[in-house]
Tab-separated table of C-alpha atoms in Angstrom:
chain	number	residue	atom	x	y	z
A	13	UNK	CA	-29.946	-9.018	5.608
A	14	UNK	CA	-33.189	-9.900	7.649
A	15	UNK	CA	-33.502	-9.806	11.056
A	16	UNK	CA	-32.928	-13.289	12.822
A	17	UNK	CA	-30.817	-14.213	9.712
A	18	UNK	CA	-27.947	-16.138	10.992
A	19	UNK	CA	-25.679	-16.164	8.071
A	20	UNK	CA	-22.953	-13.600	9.702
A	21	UNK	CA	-22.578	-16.347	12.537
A	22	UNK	CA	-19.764	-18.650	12.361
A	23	UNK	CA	-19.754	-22.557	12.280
A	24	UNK	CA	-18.196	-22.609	15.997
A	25	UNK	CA	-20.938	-20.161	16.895
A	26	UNK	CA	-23.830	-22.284	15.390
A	27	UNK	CA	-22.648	-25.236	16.347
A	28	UNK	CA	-22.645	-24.184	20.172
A	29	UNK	CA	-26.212	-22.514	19.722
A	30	UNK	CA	-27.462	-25.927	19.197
A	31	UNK	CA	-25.958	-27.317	21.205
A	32	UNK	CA	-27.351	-25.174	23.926
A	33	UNK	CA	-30.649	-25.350	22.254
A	34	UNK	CA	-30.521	-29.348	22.689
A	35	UNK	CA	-29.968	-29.016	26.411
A	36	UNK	CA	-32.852	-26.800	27.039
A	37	UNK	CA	-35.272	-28.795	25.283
A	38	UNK	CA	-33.771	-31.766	27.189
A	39	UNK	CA	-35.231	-30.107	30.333
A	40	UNK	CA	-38.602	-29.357	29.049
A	41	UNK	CA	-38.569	-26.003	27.820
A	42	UNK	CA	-40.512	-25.452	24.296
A	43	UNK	CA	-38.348	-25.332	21.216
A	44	UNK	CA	-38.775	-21.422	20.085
A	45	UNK	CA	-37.942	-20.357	23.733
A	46	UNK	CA	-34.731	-23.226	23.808
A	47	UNK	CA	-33.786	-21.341	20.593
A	48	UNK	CA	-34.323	-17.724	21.933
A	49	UNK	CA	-32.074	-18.500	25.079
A	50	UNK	CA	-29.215	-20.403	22.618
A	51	UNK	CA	-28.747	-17.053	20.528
A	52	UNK	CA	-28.903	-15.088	23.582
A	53	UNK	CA	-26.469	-17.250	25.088
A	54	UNK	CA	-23.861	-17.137	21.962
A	55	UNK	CA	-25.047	-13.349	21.648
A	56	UNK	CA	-23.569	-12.372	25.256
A	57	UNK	CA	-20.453	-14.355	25.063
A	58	UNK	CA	-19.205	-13.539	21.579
A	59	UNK	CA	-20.801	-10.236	20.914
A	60	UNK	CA	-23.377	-11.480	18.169
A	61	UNK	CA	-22.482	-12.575	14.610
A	62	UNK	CA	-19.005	-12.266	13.472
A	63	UNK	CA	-18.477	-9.360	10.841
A	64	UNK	CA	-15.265	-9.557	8.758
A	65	UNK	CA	-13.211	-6.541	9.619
A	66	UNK	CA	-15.255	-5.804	12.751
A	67	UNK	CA	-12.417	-4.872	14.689
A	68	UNK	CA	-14.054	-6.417	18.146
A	69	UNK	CA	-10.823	-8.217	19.538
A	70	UNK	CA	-8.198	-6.280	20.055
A	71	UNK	CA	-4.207	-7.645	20.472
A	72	UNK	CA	-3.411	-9.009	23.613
A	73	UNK	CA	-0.823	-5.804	24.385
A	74	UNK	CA	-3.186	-2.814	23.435
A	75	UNK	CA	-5.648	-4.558	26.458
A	76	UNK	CA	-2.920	-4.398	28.484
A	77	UNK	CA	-1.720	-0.729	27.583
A	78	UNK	CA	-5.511	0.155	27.858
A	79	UNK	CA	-5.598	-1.362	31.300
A	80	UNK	CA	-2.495	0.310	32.289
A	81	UNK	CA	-4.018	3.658	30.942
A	82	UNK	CA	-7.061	3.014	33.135
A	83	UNK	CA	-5.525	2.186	36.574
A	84	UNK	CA	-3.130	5.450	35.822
A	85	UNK	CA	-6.450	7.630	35.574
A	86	UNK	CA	-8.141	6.223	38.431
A	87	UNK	CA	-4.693	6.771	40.654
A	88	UNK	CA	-4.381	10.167	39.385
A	89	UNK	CA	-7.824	10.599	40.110
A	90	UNK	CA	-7.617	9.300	43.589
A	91	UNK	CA	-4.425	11.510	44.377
A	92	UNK	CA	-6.292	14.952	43.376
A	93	UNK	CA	-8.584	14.190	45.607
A	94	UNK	CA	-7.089	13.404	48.378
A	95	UNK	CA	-4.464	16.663	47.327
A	96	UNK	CA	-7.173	18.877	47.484
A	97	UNK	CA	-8.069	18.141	51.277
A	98	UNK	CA	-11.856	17.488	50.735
A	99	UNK	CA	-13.763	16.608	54.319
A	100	UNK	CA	-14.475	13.160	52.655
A	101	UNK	CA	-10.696	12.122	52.461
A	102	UNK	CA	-10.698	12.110	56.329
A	103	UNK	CA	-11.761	9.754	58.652
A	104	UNK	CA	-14.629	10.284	60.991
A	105	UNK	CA	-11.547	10.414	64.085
A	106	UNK	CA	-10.387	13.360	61.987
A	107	UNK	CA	-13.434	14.835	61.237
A	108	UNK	CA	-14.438	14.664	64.590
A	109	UNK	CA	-11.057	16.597	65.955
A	110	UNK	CA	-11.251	19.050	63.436
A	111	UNK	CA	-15.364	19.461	64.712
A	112	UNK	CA	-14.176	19.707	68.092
A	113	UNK	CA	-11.489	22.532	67.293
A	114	UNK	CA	-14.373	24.477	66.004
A	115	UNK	CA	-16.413	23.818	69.426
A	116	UNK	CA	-19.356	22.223	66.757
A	117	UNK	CA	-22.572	20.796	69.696
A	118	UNK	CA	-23.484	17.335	69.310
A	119	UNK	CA	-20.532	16.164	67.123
A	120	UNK	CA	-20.018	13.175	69.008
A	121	UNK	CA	-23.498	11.795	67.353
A	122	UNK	CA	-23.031	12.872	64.464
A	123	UNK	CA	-22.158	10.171	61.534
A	124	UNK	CA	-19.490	11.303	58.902
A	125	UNK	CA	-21.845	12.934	56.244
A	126	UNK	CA	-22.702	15.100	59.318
A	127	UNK	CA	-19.985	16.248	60.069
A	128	UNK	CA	-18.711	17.067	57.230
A	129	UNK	CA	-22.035	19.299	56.378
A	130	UNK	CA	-21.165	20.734	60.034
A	131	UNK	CA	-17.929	21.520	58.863
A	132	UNK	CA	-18.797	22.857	55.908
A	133	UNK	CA	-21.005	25.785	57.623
A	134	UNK	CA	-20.060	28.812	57.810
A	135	UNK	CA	-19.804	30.181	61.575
């Protein structure tokens, strides 16, 4: 098929690319750009031309067990960090206690990537 063929688009989609075409050419912009912006348009909300057996939506309960799946990483994720006691889980009161149990100068003008570099030297 040739580029800029539209013959893989549906009636809906055509329809609403004129539509939008219409409207720009309403407000004074030339006809090939009013066209170029329409297909963009219908490109970026539906994904481009519909292909049979495509496979682009998927059921309304594997989104949900994929979002599920997603939040579970991202909590996991979050947990190990904070499990492993990394400097940047703390808060600059507790970096700044911890700086001040190792006698570290100037801590108190120090921001909290400072510290925890200061922290992280060896003494």
């Amino acid at each position: 098929m040739p580029q800029g063929s539209k013959a893989k688009y549906t009636e809906a989609q055509k329809k609403k690319a004129e539509h939008i075409e219409q409207s720009y050419e309403q407000k004074g912009v030339s006809e090939k750009r009013a066209e170029s912006i329409a297909w963009a348009t219908v490109n970026k909300q539906s994904g481009g031309g519909e292909k049979s057996g495509s496979g682009k939506t998927k059921p309304e309960s594997q989104k949900a067990a994929a979002r599920k799946d997603s939040a579970q990483k991202a909590a996991s994720t979050k947990h190990k960090k904070l499990e492993s006691g990394s400097l940047e889980s703390n808060t600059k009161q507790e970096l700044l206690a911890k700086a001040r149990s190792k006698n570290i100068p100037n801590r108190s003008s120090m921001n909290k990537t400072e510290l925890i570099l200061a922290l992280r030297k060896p003494s």
